[in-house]
Short mmCIF file of C-alpha atoms in Angstrom, two decimals:
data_model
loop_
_atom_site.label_atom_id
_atom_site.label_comp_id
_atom_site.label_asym_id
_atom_site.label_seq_id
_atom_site.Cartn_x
_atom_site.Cartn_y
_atom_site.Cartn_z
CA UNK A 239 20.30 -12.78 -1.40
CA UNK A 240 17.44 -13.94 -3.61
CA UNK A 241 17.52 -17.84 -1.91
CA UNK A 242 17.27 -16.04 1.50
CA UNK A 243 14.12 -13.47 0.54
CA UNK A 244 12.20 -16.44 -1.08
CA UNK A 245 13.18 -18.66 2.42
CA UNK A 246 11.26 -15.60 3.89
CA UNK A 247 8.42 -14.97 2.10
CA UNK A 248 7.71 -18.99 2.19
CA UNK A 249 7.85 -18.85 5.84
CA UNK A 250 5.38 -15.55 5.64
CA UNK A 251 2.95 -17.53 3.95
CA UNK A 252 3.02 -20.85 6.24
CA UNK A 253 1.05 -17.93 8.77
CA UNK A 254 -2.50 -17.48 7.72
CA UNK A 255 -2.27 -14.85 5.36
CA UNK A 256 -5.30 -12.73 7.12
CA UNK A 257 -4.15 -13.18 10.65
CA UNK A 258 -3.77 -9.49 11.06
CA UNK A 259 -5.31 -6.58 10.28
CA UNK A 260 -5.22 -2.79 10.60
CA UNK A 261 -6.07 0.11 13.11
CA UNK A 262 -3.92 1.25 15.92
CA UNK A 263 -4.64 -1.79 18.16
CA UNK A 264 -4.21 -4.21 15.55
CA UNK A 265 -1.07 -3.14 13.67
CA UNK A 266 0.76 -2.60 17.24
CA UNK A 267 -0.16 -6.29 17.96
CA UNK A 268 1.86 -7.80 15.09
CA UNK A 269 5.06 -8.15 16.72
CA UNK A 270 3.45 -10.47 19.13
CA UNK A 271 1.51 -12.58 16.10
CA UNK A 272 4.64 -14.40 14.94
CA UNK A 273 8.30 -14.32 15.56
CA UNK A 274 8.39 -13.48 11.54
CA UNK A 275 6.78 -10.10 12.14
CA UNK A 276 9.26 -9.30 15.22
CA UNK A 277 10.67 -6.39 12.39
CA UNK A 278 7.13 -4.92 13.30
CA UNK A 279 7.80 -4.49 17.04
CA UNK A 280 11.57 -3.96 17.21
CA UNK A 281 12.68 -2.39 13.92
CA UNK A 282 14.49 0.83 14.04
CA UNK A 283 13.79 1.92 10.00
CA UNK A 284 9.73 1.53 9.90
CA UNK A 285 7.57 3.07 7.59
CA UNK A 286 5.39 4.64 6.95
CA UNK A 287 6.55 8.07 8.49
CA UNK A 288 5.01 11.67 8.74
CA UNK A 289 7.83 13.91 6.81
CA UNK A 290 8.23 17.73 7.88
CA UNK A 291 10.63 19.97 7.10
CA UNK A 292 12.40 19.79 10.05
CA UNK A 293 13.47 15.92 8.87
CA UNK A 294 14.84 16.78 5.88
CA UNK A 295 18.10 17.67 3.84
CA UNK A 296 19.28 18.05 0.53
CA UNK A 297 20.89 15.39 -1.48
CA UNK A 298 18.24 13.24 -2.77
CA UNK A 299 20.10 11.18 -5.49
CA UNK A 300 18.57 11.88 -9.18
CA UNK A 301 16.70 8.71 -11.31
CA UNK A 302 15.11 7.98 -14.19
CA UNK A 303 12.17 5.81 -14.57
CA UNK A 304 10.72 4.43 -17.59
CA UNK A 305 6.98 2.43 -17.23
CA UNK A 306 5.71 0.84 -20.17
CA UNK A 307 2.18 0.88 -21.09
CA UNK A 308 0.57 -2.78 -20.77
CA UNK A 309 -1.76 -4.64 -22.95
CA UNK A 310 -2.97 -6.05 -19.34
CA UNK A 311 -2.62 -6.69 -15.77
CA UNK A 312 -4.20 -8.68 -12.80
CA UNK A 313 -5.97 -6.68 -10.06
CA UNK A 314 -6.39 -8.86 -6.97
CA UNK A 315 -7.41 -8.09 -3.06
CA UNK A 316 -4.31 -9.48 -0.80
CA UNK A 317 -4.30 -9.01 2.48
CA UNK A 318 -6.38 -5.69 2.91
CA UNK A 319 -5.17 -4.41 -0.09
CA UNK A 320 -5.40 -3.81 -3.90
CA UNK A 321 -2.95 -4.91 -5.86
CA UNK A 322 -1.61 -4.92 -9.68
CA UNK A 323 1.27 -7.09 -11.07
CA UNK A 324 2.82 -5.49 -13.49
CA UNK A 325 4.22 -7.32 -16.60
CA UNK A 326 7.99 -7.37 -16.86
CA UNK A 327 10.02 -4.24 -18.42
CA UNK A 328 9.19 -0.96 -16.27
CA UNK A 329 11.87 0.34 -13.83
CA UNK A 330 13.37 2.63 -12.35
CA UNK A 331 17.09 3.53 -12.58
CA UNK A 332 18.96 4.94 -9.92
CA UNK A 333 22.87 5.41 -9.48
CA UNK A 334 23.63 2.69 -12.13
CA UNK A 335 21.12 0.19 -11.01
CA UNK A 336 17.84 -0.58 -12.56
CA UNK A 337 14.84 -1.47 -10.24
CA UNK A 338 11.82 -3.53 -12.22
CA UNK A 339 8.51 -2.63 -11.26
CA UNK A 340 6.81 -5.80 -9.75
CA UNK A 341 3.55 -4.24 -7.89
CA UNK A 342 1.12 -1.93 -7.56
CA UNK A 343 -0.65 -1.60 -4.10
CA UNK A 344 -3.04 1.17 -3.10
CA UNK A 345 -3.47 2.55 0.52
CA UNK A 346 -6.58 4.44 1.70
CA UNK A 347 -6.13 6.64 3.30
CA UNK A 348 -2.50 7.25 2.21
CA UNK A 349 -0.24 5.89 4.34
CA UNK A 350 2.78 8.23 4.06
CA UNK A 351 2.10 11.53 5.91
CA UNK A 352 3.06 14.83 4.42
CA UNK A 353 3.43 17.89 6.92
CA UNK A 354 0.85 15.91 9.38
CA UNK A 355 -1.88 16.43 6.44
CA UNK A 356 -3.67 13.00 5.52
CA UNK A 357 -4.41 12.22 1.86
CA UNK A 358 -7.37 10.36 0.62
CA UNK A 359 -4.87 7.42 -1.74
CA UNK A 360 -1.44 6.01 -1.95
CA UNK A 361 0.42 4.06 -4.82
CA UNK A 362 3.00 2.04 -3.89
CA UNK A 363 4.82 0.88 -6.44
CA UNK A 364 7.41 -2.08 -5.86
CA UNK A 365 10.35 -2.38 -7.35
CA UNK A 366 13.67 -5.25 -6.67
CA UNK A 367 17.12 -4.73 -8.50
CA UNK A 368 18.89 -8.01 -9.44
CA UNK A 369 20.00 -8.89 -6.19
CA UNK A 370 16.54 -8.54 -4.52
CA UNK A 371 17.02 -5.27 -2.94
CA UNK A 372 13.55 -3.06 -2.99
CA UNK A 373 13.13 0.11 -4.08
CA UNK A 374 9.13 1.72 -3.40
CA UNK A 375 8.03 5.20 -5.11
CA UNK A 376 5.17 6.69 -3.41
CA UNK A 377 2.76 9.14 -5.04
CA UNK A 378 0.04 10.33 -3.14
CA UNK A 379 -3.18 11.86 -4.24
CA UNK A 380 -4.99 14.92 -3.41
CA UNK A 381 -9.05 15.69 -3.66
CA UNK A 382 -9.72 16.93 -6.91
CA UNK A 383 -10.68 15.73 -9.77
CA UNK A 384 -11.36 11.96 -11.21
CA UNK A 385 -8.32 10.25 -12.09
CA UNK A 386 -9.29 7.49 -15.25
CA UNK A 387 -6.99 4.76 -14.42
CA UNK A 388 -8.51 4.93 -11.10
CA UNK A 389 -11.91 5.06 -12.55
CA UNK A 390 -11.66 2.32 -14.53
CA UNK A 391 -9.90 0.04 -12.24
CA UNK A 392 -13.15 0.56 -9.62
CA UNK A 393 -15.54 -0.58 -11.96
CA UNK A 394 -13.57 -4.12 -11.84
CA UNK A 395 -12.76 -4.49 -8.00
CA UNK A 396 -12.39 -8.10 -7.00
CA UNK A 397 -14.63 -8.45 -3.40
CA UNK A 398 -13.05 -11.70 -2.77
CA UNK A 399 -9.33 -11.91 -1.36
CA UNK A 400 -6.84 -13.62 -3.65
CA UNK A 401 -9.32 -13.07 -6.88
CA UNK A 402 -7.66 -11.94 -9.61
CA UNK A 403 -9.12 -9.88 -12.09
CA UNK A 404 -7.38 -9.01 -15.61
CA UNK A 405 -7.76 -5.71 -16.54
CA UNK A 406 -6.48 -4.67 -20.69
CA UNK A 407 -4.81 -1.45 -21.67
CA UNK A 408 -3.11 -0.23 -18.15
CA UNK A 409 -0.62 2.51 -18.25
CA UNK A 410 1.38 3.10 -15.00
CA UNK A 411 1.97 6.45 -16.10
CA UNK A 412 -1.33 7.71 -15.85
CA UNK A 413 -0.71 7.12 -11.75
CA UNK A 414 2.38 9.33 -11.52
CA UNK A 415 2.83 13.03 -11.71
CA UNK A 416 5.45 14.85 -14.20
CA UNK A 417 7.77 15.64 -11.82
CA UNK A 418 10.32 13.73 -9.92
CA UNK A 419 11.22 15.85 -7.44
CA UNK A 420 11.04 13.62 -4.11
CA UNK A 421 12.14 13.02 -0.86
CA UNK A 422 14.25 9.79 -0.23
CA UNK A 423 15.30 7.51 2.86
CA UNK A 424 15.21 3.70 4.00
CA UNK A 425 12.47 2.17 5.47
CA UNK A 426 10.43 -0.60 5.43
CA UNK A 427 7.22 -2.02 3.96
CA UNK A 428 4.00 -1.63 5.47
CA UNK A 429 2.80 -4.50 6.14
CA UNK A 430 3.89 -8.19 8.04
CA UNK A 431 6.81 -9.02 8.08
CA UNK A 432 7.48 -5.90 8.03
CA UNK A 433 10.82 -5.99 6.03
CA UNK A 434 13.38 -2.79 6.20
CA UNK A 435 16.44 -1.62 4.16
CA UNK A 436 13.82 -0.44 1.53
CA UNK A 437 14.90 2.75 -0.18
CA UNK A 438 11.43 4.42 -0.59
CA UNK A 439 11.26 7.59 -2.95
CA UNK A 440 7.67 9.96 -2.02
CA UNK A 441 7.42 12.43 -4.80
CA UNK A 442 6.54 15.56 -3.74
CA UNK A 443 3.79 16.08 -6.60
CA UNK A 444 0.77 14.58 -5.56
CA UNK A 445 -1.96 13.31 -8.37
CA UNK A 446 -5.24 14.31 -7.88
CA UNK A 447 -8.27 11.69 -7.15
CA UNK A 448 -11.75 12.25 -6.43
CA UNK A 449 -13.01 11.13 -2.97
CA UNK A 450 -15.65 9.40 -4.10
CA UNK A 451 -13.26 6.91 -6.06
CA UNK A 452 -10.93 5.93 -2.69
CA UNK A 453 -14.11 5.49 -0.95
CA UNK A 454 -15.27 2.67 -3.55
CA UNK A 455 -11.54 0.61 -2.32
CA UNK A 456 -12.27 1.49 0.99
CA UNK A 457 -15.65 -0.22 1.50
CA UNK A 458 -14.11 -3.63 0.01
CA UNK A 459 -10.51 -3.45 1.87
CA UNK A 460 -11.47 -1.18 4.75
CA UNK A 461 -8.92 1.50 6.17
CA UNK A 462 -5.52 -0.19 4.99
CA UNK A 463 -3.19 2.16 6.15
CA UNK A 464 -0.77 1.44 9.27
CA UNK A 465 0.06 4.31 11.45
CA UNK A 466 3.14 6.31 11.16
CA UNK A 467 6.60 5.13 12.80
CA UNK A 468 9.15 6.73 14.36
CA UNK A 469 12.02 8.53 12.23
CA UNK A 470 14.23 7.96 15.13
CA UNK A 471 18.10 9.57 13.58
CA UNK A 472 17.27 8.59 9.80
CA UNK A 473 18.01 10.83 7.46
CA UNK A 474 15.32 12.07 4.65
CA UNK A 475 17.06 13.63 1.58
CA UNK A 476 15.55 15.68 -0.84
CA UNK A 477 15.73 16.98 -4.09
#
């Protein structure tokens, strides 16, 4: 399973890494950029989605998660978007297996819809188990008040894509809320190729985030959020 993923995201990066972009028009176009982003067009389990209580059922299965606070990270802007990798050692663990934190990746707006209300940020955090299966926890953030992490990581924004920055003294866990209640399905990530059979966990506690601060990644990246997808006959559990 690993040998196959890295075949794919080799052949990802033989297309020109910004030859698409977002907003309606564009994201609906990138089915027709490259047979590798056909999952864009024609896949059945796309995310993002809007999630209302009319999509959802109990039986969200329980996890623990455990992010380590560390001595530093690179910050980078990759295709439209921010994003940290995280040093080796976080994860999440869910029904035996454990899920290592690899990335980071902010959306603004937020990407993932709640009731049809838009949110001014997304985190994204990316996970893979041992056999390369993904695993992203979203936590979205409400307008309120200044989030530090956030803060700080502003005042160091790279304005040139594939620039990495290293940031000292990041704690993941100053990004996610104290509860874990969530809502839980399969879908896929955001972006080209567009990859699905990703179990995504959205907590339903948001974080809070001044607007000011999603507006500072916004004027670098842009809006870097695709529209919402279909839920077609998944199934979005909760607990």
């Amino acid at each position: 399973m690993r040998k196959f993923l890295c075949i794919i995201i080799f052949s990802v990066m033989l297309v020109a890494k910004d030859d698409w972009g977002y907003g309606v028009d564009e994201s609906k176009n990138w089915g027709n950029i490259s047979e590798l982003y056909l999952g864009c067009k024609f896949g059945k389990q796309q995310s993002p989605i809007n999630i209302s209580p009319k999509h959802v059922s109990p039986g969200a299965q329980s996890f623990t998660l455990k992010y380590l606070p560390a001595k530093g990270v690179n910050l980078r802007l990759d295709n439209h978007t921010f994003k940290i990798t995280y040093p080796k050692g976080s994860y999440i663990e869910m029904a035996g297996t454990r899920y290592i934190l690899q990335e980071i990746h902010f959306k603004t707006p937020a990407e993932t819809i709640i009731n049809s209300q838009a949110r001014p940020l997304e985190a994204q955090f990316y996970h893979e188990d041992s056999k390369g299966r993904m695993l992203i926890m979203s936590v979205i953030f409400d307008e309120g008040r200044a989030n530090p992490l956030i803060e700080r990581l502003n005042k160091s924004l790279p304005k040139e894509s594939n620039k990495s920055i290293f940031i000292t003294n990041v704690d993941a866990n100053e990004l996610v809320p104290k509860s874990l209640e969530s809502y839980q399905f399969y879908g896929s990530i955001t972006y080209p190729p567009c990859t699905q059979d990703v179990y995504w966990i959205v907590l339903k506690n948001h974080m809070r985030i001044m607007q000011i601060e999603a507006d500072a990644m916004r004027e670098i990246t842009g809006e870097n959020a695709r529209e919402t997808q279909d839920i077609a006959d998944r199934l979005i559990m909760e607990n």
